[in-house]
PDB file of C-alpha atoms in Angstrom:
ATOM      1  CA  UNK A   1     167.218 142.364  63.129  1.00 47.00           C
ATOM      2  CA  UNK A   2     163.742 141.830  61.759  1.00 51.00           C
ATOM      3  CA  UNK A   3     162.650 139.717  64.712  1.00 47.00           C
ATOM      4  CA  UNK A   4     163.602 142.536  67.115  1.00 54.00           C
ATOM      5  CA  UNK A   5     161.174 144.798  65.282  1.00 68.00           C
ATOM      6  CA  UNK A   6     158.299 142.355  65.696  1.00 85.00           C
ATOM      7  CA  UNK A   7     156.397 142.561  68.926  1.00 92.00           C
ATOM      8  CA  UNK A   8     155.890 139.568  71.169  1.00 96.00           C
ATOM      9  CA  UNK A   9     152.251 138.543  71.390  1.00 97.00           C
ATOM     10  CA  UNK A  10     150.148 137.481  74.365  1.00 98.00           C
ATOM     11  CA  UNK A  11     146.673 135.952  74.393  1.00 98.00           C
ATOM     12  CA  UNK A  12     144.709 136.071  77.651  1.00 98.00           C
ATOM     13  CA  UNK A  13     141.425 134.197  77.872  1.00 98.00           C
ATOM     14  CA  UNK A  14     139.312 134.637  80.988  1.00 97.00           C
ATOM     15  CA  UNK A  15     135.957 132.942  81.498  1.00 95.00           C
ATOM     16  CA  UNK A  16     133.972 134.197  84.462  1.00 92.00           C
ATOM     17  CA  UNK A  17     130.344 133.327  83.717  1.00 89.00           C
ATOM     18  CA  UNK A  18     129.209 129.964  82.430  1.00 88.00           C
ATOM     19  CA  UNK A  19     126.046 129.008  80.651  1.00 85.00           C
ATOM     20  CA  UNK A  20     124.924 125.464  80.126  1.00 74.00           C
ATOM     21  CA  UNK A  21     122.053 123.848  78.262  1.00 68.00           C
ATOM     22  CA  UNK A  22     121.276 121.751  81.322  1.00 63.00           C
ATOM     23  CA  UNK A  23     120.366 124.269  83.991  1.00 55.00           C
ATOM     24  CA  UNK A  24     121.988 122.665  87.007  1.00 56.00           C
ATOM     25  CA  UNK A  25     125.123 121.726  85.092  1.00 55.00           C
ATOM     26  CA  UNK A  26     126.361 125.311  84.947  1.00 61.00           C
ATOM     27  CA  UNK A  27     129.581 126.213  86.744  1.00 76.00           C
ATOM     28  CA  UNK A  28     129.727 128.974  89.318  1.00 78.00           C
ATOM     29  CA  UNK A  29     130.716 132.558  88.503  1.00 83.00           C
ATOM     30  CA  UNK A  30     134.439 133.217  88.913  1.00 86.00           C
ATOM     31  CA  UNK A  31     134.452 136.572  90.710  1.00 84.00           C
ATOM     32  CA  UNK A  32     137.817 138.254  90.871  1.00 85.00           C
ATOM     33  CA  UNK A  33     139.125 136.647  87.699  1.00 91.00           C
ATOM     34  CA  UNK A  34     138.306 139.485  85.328  1.00 92.00           C
ATOM     35  CA  UNK A  35     140.091 142.297  87.165  1.00 93.00           C
ATOM     36  CA  UNK A  36     143.161 140.112  87.612  1.00 94.00           C
ATOM     37  CA  UNK A  37     143.247 139.367  83.864  1.00 96.00           C
ATOM     38  CA  UNK A  38     143.002 143.087  83.104  1.00 96.00           C
ATOM     39  CA  UNK A  39     145.961 143.810  85.384  1.00 97.00           C
ATOM     40  CA  UNK A  40     148.016 141.066  83.726  1.00 97.00           C
ATOM     41  CA  UNK A  41     147.117 142.519  80.352  1.00 98.00           C
ATOM     42  CA  UNK A  42     148.384 145.992  81.341  1.00 98.00           C
ATOM     43  CA  UNK A  43     151.562 144.558  82.855  1.00 98.00           C
ATOM     44  CA  UNK A  44     152.389 142.482  79.776  1.00 98.00           C
ATOM     45  CA  UNK A  45     151.745 145.514  77.550  1.00 97.00           C
ATOM     46  CA  UNK A  46     154.334 147.421  79.556  1.00 96.00           C
ATOM     47  CA  UNK A  47     156.750 144.536  78.983  1.00 96.00           C
ATOM     48  CA  UNK A  48     156.399 145.023  75.250  1.00 93.00           C
ATOM     49  CA  UNK A  49     153.738 142.396  74.509  1.00 97.00           C
ATOM     50  CA  UNK A  50     150.899 143.053  72.124  1.00 97.00           C
ATOM     51  CA  UNK A  51     148.083 141.668  74.255  1.00 98.00           C
ATOM     52  CA  UNK A  52     144.738 140.282  73.167  1.00 98.00           C
ATOM     53  CA  UNK A  53     142.400 139.957  76.177  1.00 98.00           C
ATOM     54  CA  UNK A  54     139.284 137.855  75.538  1.00 98.00           C
ATOM     55  CA  UNK A  55     136.396 137.390  77.909  1.00 97.00           C
ATOM     56  CA  UNK A  56     133.782 134.594  78.127  1.00 95.00           C
ATOM     57  CA  UNK A  57     134.585 132.551  75.030  1.00 97.00           C
ATOM     58  CA  UNK A  58     133.037 129.221  74.063  1.00 96.00           C
ATOM     59  CA  UNK A  59     135.164 126.107  73.598  1.00 96.00           C
ATOM     60  CA  UNK A  60     135.004 126.543  69.807  1.00 98.00           C
ATOM     61  CA  UNK A  61     135.911 130.255  70.028  1.00 98.00           C
ATOM     62  CA  UNK A  62     138.899 129.387  72.221  1.00 98.00           C
ATOM     63  CA  UNK A  63     140.239 126.953  69.620  1.00 97.00           C
ATOM     64  CA  UNK A  64     139.648 129.567  66.906  1.00 97.00           C
ATOM     65  CA  UNK A  65     141.597 132.201  68.852  1.00 98.00           C
ATOM     66  CA  UNK A  66     144.663 129.958  68.896  1.00 96.00           C
ATOM     67  CA  UNK A  67     144.134 129.133  65.237  1.00 95.00           C
ATOM     68  CA  UNK A  68     144.204 132.892  64.484  1.00 95.00           C
ATOM     69  CA  UNK A  69     147.593 133.224  66.186  1.00 95.00           C
ATOM     70  CA  UNK A  70     149.038 131.030  63.439  1.00 92.00           C
ATOM     71  CA  UNK A  71     148.346 133.806  60.933  1.00 90.00           C
ATOM     72  CA  UNK A  72     149.948 136.607  62.951  1.00 92.00           C
ATOM     73  CA  UNK A  73     153.456 137.994  62.920  1.00 92.00           C
ATOM     74  CA  UNK A  74     155.225 136.983  66.097  1.00 94.00           C
ATOM     75  CA  UNK A  75     158.210 138.295  68.021  1.00 94.00           C
ATOM     76  CA  UNK A  76     160.534 136.132  70.107  1.00 95.00           C
ATOM     77  CA  UNK A  77     157.957 134.690  72.527  1.00 96.00           C
ATOM     78  CA  UNK A  78     154.281 133.827  72.656  1.00 97.00           C
ATOM     79  CA  UNK A  79     152.596 133.955  76.050  1.00 98.00           C
ATOM     80  CA  UNK A  80     149.102 132.761  76.852  1.00 98.00           C
ATOM     81  CA  UNK A  81     147.176 132.940  80.115  1.00 98.00           C
ATOM     82  CA  UNK A  82     143.982 130.909  80.523  1.00 97.00           C
ATOM     83  CA  UNK A  83     141.716 131.491  83.500  1.00 95.00           C
ATOM     84  CA  UNK A  84     138.615 129.289  83.680  1.00 94.00           C
ATOM     85  CA  UNK A  85     137.022 126.256  85.275  1.00 91.00           C
ATOM     86  CA  UNK A  86     138.831 123.057  84.440  1.00 91.00           C
ATOM     87  CA  UNK A  87     139.609 119.449  85.222  1.00 90.00           C
ATOM     88  CA  UNK A  88     142.735 117.401  84.521  1.00 88.00           C
ATOM     89  CA  UNK A  89     143.992 118.129  80.989  1.00 91.00           C
ATOM     90  CA  UNK A  90     140.946 120.264  80.148  1.00 93.00           C
ATOM     91  CA  UNK A  91     139.690 123.827  80.475  1.00 94.00           C
ATOM     92  CA  UNK A  92     136.064 124.799  80.013  1.00 94.00           C
ATOM     93  CA  UNK A  93     134.611 127.284  77.566  1.00 95.00           C
ATOM     94  CA  UNK A  94     131.978 129.754  78.635  1.00 93.00           C
ATOM     95  CA  UNK A  95     129.410 127.316  77.177  1.00 93.00           C
ATOM     96  CA  UNK A  96     130.639 124.718  79.748  1.00 91.00           C
ATOM     97  CA  UNK A  97     132.116 122.654  76.897  1.00 94.00           C
ATOM     98  CA  UNK A  98     135.629 121.225  77.378  1.00 94.00           C
ATOM     99  CA  UNK A  99     138.752 122.143  75.407  1.00 96.00           C
ATOM    100  CA  UNK A 100     141.659 119.712  75.693  1.00 95.00           C
ATOM    101  CA  UNK A 101     144.918 121.489  76.449  1.00 94.00           C
ATOM    102  CA  UNK A 102     146.752 119.075  74.167  1.00 92.00           C
ATOM    103  CA  UNK A 103     144.491 120.317  71.357  1.00 93.00           C
ATOM    104  CA  UNK A 104     145.585 123.922  71.981  1.00 94.00           C
ATOM    105  CA  UNK A 105     149.280 122.965  72.090  1.00 92.00           C
ATOM    106  CA  UNK A 106     148.839 120.980  68.888  1.00 90.00           C
ATOM    107  CA  UNK A 107     147.285 123.934  67.013  1.00 92.00           C
ATOM    108  CA  UNK A 108     150.309 126.107  67.807  1.00 92.00           C
ATOM    109  CA  UNK A 109     152.990 123.544  67.114  1.00 85.00           C
ATOM    110  CA  UNK A 110     151.586 121.969  63.981  1.00 75.00           C
ATOM    111  CA  UNK A 111     153.255 122.116  60.581  1.00 78.00           C
ATOM    112  CA  UNK A 112     150.434 124.464  59.635  1.00 77.00           C
ATOM    113  CA  UNK A 113     151.834 127.026  62.022  1.00 83.00           C
ATOM    114  CA  UNK A 114     155.499 127.537  61.060  1.00 85.00           C
ATOM    115  CA  UNK A 115     155.681 131.078  62.538  1.00 85.00           C
ATOM    116  CA  UNK A 116     155.035 129.699  65.987  1.00 90.00           C
ATOM    117  CA  UNK A 117     156.768 126.361  65.818  1.00 85.00           C
ATOM    118  CA  UNK A 118     160.187 128.015  66.206  1.00 85.00           C
ATOM    119  CA  UNK A 119     159.516 130.226  69.213  1.00 93.00           C
ATOM    120  CA  UNK A 120     158.909 129.455  72.898  1.00 96.00           C
ATOM    121  CA  UNK A 121     155.204 129.205  73.736  1.00 96.00           C
ATOM    122  CA  UNK A 122     154.558 129.871  77.415  1.00 97.00           C
ATOM    123  CA  UNK A 123     151.245 129.018  79.100  1.00 97.00           C
ATOM    124  CA  UNK A 124     149.980 129.967  82.553  1.00 97.00           C
ATOM    125  CA  UNK A 125     146.835 128.033  83.422  1.00 96.00           C
ATOM    126  CA  UNK A 126     144.584 129.047  86.302  1.00 93.00           C
ATOM    127  CA  UNK A 127     142.017 126.250  86.491  1.00 90.00           C
ATOM    128  CA  UNK A 128     141.171 123.308  88.716  1.00 84.00           C
ATOM    129  CA  UNK A 129     142.646 119.949  87.773  1.00 77.00           C
ATOM    130  CA  UNK A 130     140.334 117.819  89.886  1.00 81.00           C
ATOM    131  CA  UNK A 131     138.355 118.001  93.107  1.00 79.00           C
ATOM    132  CA  UNK A 132     140.961 117.281  95.737  1.00 77.00           C
ATOM    133  CA  UNK A 133     142.016 119.809  98.363  1.00 72.00           C
ATOM    134  CA  UNK A 134     145.655 120.191  99.235  1.00 67.00           C
ATOM    135  CA  UNK A 135     145.897 120.116 103.016  1.00 65.00           C
ATOM    136  CA  UNK A 136     149.584 120.950 102.908  1.00 58.00           C
ATOM    137  CA  UNK A 137     152.124 118.325 103.880  1.00 45.00           C
ATOM    138  CA  UNK A 138     150.543 115.115 105.073  1.00 41.00           C
ATOM    139  CA  UNK A 139     153.099 112.556 106.094  1.00 35.00           C
ATOM    140  CA  UNK A 140     150.882 109.501 105.903  1.00 38.00           C
ATOM    141  CA  UNK A 141     148.951 109.131 102.714  1.00 34.00           C
ATOM    142  CA  UNK A 142     147.527 106.391 100.624  1.00 37.00           C
ATOM    143  CA  UNK A 143     149.723 106.891  97.621  1.00 36.00           C
ATOM    144  CA  UNK A 144     147.318 106.486  94.780  1.00 38.00           C
ATOM    145  CA  UNK A 145     149.202 106.132  91.546  1.00 38.00           C
ATOM    146  CA  UNK A 146     148.268 109.044  89.262  1.00 40.00           C
ATOM    147  CA  UNK A 147     145.820 108.091  86.561  1.00 43.00           C
ATOM    148  CA  UNK A 148     147.749 107.251  83.412  1.00 41.00           C
ATOM    149  CA  UNK A 149     146.119 109.946  81.304  1.00 45.00           C
ATOM    150  CA  UNK A 150     147.231 112.636  83.726  1.00 47.00           C
ATOM    151  CA  UNK A 151     150.837 111.627  83.131  1.00 46.00           C
ATOM    152  CA  UNK A 152     150.353 111.532  79.397  1.00 47.00           C
ATOM    153  CA  UNK A 153     149.161 115.146  79.597  1.00 50.00           C
ATOM    154  CA  UNK A 154     152.534 115.983  81.065  1.00 50.00           C
ATOM    155  CA  UNK A 155     154.468 114.132  78.463  1.00 52.00           C
ATOM    156  CA  UNK A 156     152.475 115.373  75.537  1.00 74.00           C
ATOM    157  CA  UNK A 157     153.646 118.938  75.398  1.00 87.00           C
ATOM    158  CA  UNK A 158     155.187 119.635  72.022  1.00 88.00           C
ATOM    159  CA  UNK A 159     158.671 121.113  71.485  1.00 89.00           C
ATOM    160  CA  UNK A 160     159.344 124.730  72.505  1.00 92.00           C
ATOM    161  CA  UNK A 161     156.423 124.724  74.934  1.00 94.00           C
ATOM    162  CA  UNK A 162     156.257 125.568  78.628  1.00 95.00           C
ATOM    163  CA  UNK A 163     153.141 125.063  80.711  1.00 95.00           C
ATOM    164  CA  UNK A 164     152.685 126.285  84.251  1.00 95.00           C
ATOM    165  CA  UNK A 165     149.618 125.147  86.171  1.00 93.00           C
ATOM    166  CA  UNK A 166     148.100 126.791  89.245  1.00 90.00           C
ATOM    167  CA  UNK A 167     148.005 123.448  91.015  1.00 88.00           C
ATOM    168  CA  UNK A 168     149.105 119.842  90.895  1.00 85.00           C
ATOM    169  CA  UNK A 169     147.185 117.168  88.947  1.00 86.00           C
ATOM    170  CA  UNK A 170     143.946 116.178  90.670  1.00 83.00           C
ATOM    171  CA  UNK A 171     143.654 119.308  92.802  1.00 79.00           C
ATOM    172  CA  UNK A 172     141.509 122.419  92.968  1.00 81.00           C
ATOM    173  CA  UNK A 173     142.945 125.871  92.290  1.00 82.00           C
ATOM    174  CA  UNK A 174     141.771 128.712  94.508  1.00 80.00           C
ATOM    175  CA  UNK A 175     140.140 131.942  93.445  1.00 81.00           C
ATOM    176  CA  UNK A 176     138.420 134.606  95.521  1.00 80.00           C
ATOM    177  CA  UNK A 177     137.052 138.096  94.899  1.00 77.00           C
ATOM    178  CA  UNK A 178     140.615 139.478  94.981  1.00 79.00           C
ATOM    179  CA  UNK A 179     141.814 137.010  92.341  1.00 84.00           C
ATOM    180  CA  UNK A 180     143.647 133.706  92.329  1.00 87.00           C
ATOM    181  CA  UNK A 181     146.687 132.752  94.375  1.00 89.00           C
ATOM    182  CA  UNK A 182     148.537 131.715  91.242  1.00 93.00           C
ATOM    183  CA  UNK A 183     147.897 134.650  88.923  1.00 95.00           C
ATOM    184  CA  UNK A 184     148.418 137.115  91.793  1.00 93.00           C
ATOM    185  CA  UNK A 185     151.856 135.563  92.303  1.00 94.00           C
ATOM    186  CA  UNK A 186     152.565 135.771  88.568  1.00 97.00           C
ATOM    187  CA  UNK A 187     151.555 139.443  88.609  1.00 96.00           C
ATOM    188  CA  UNK A 188     153.791 140.166  91.588  1.00 95.00           C
ATOM    189  CA  UNK A 189     156.782 138.592  89.843  1.00 96.00           C
ATOM    190  CA  UNK A 190     156.134 140.390  86.535  1.00 97.00           C
ATOM    191  CA  UNK A 191     155.763 143.752  88.268  1.00 97.00           C
ATOM    192  CA  UNK A 192     159.003 143.418  90.234  1.00 95.00           C
ATOM    193  CA  UNK A 193     162.661 142.745  89.667  1.00 96.00           C
ATOM    194  CA  UNK A 194     162.108 138.993  89.484  1.00 96.00           C
ATOM    195  CA  UNK A 195     160.801 139.419  85.950  1.00 97.00           C
ATOM    196  CA  UNK A 196     164.439 139.611  84.770  1.00 97.00           C
ATOM    197  CA  UNK A 197     165.083 136.012  85.805  1.00 97.00           C
ATOM    198  CA  UNK A 198     165.337 133.149  83.331  1.00 97.00           C
ATOM    199  CA  UNK A 199     161.894 131.589  82.863  1.00 98.00           C
ATOM    200  CA  UNK A 200     162.537 128.377  84.815  1.00 96.00           C
ATOM    201  CA  UNK A 201     163.824 130.393  87.799  1.00 96.00           C
ATOM    202  CA  UNK A 202     160.932 132.826  87.533  1.00 97.00           C
ATOM    203  CA  UNK A 203     158.455 129.935  87.637  1.00 96.00           C
ATOM    204  CA  UNK A 204     160.231 128.366  90.604  1.00 95.00           C
ATOM    205  CA  UNK A 205     159.871 131.741  92.351  1.00 95.00           C
ATOM    206  CA  UNK A 206     156.106 131.692  91.644  1.00 95.00           C
ATOM    207  CA  UNK A 207     155.961 128.174  93.153  1.00 93.00           C
ATOM    208  CA  UNK A 208     157.640 129.572  96.246  1.00 91.00           C
ATOM    209  CA  UNK A 209     155.280 132.562  96.543  1.00 90.00           C
ATOM    210  CA  UNK A 210     152.192 130.372  96.274  1.00 89.00           C
ATOM    211  CA  UNK A 211     153.441 127.519  98.465  1.00 82.00           C
ATOM    212  CA  UNK A 212     154.690 129.698 101.314  1.00 79.00           C
ATOM    213  CA  UNK A 213     152.712 132.906 101.199  1.00 74.00           C
ATOM    214  CA  UNK A 214     149.227 131.750 100.287  1.00 65.00           C
ATOM    215  CA  UNK A 215     146.609 129.749 101.986  1.00 67.00           C
ATOM    216  CA  UNK A 216     142.893 129.534 101.526  1.00 61.00           C
ATOM    217  CA  UNK A 217     140.557 131.323 103.920  1.00 65.00           C
ATOM    218  CA  UNK A 218     136.944 130.728 104.885  1.00 68.00           C
ATOM    219  CA  UNK A 219     135.507 127.328 104.038  1.00 67.00           C
ATOM    220  CA  UNK A 220     138.848 125.973 102.903  1.00 65.00           C
ATOM    221  CA  UNK A 221     140.798 127.529 105.767  1.00 69.00           C
ATOM    222  CA  UNK A 222     144.390 126.369 105.743  1.00 69.00           C
ATOM    223  CA  UNK A 223     144.317 124.595 102.395  1.00 73.00           C
ATOM    224  CA  UNK A 224     147.369 125.129 100.253  1.00 78.00           C
ATOM    225  CA  UNK A 225     148.105 125.139  96.567  1.00 79.00           C
ATOM    226  CA  UNK A 226     151.209 123.920  94.782  1.00 86.00           C
ATOM    227  CA  UNK A 227     151.722 125.168  91.246  1.00 90.00           C
ATOM    228  CA  UNK A 228     153.834 123.097  88.927  1.00 91.00           C
ATOM    229  CA  UNK A 229     155.392 123.550  85.529  1.00 93.00           C
ATOM    230  CA  UNK A 230     156.557 121.373  82.706  1.00 93.00           C
ATOM    231  CA  UNK A 231     159.000 122.602  80.097  1.00 93.00           C
ATOM    232  CA  UNK A 232     160.946 121.182  77.233  1.00 90.00           C
ATOM    233  CA  UNK A 233     162.900 124.265  76.228  1.00 93.00           C
ATOM    234  CA  UNK A 234     166.512 123.503  75.468  1.00 90.00           C
ATOM    235  CA  UNK A 235     167.878 126.899  76.385  1.00 92.00           C
ATOM    236  CA  UNK A 236     167.321 129.514  79.084  1.00 95.00           C
ATOM    237  CA  UNK A 237     164.930 132.261  78.023  1.00 97.00           C
ATOM    238  CA  UNK A 238     164.163 135.669  79.517  1.00 97.00           C
ATOM    239  CA  UNK A 239     160.714 136.469  78.152  1.00 97.00           C
ATOM    240  CA  UNK A 240     159.827 139.297  80.552  1.00 97.00           C
ATOM    241  CA  UNK A 241     163.125 141.108  80.788  1.00 93.00           C
ATOM    242  CA  UNK A 242     162.083 143.855  78.357  1.00 70.00           C
TER     243      UNK A 242
END
């Protein structure tokens, strides 16, 4: 069929250096993120994705990159990996300006983008979602109700969209010079036999790898990270089983 002939596309955006008009407002350099993004790019290429890898893009450029996808020919899946600084519902451009994730989802699912509205759009987001550290399982806790807008971020993913976050709402996501816990786990899964699993099982496997095999070292010794995903696909998909 025609769609078989078209290649799946992947867009990887990695911001490692941040500039800011106000000198002390700049975010720290994200060492380790670039090499990890390059490895993911190579791996996805081997799995028959046509990969666009973009480095240090401003908030406006990030929006434009997604806008450009609406004009491309797409295969059966669209995958996007974003690696940057962030806070709940937001990732930061290289200019330290915020981009709302809902804005990105909206660009791809709008009526203006019929090519993409039909196919599964799969996001992996390596960014902090707040300032809290996950100390692992704490039995006693003051159960703060999540802020309402953090829930609305969950609910507001459009049809045919899957989003997997490195960490739970409100928490930090870890990165060191060897890369991030989350994207390293994604890489491991994509490079091995687990890539043949249906997407929801594959993501559950990534949760497992990060929750049980990773913990922060150094300053944050012992801190954990719990990825989470939200999906509204209505059928099982096997996006990496090329």
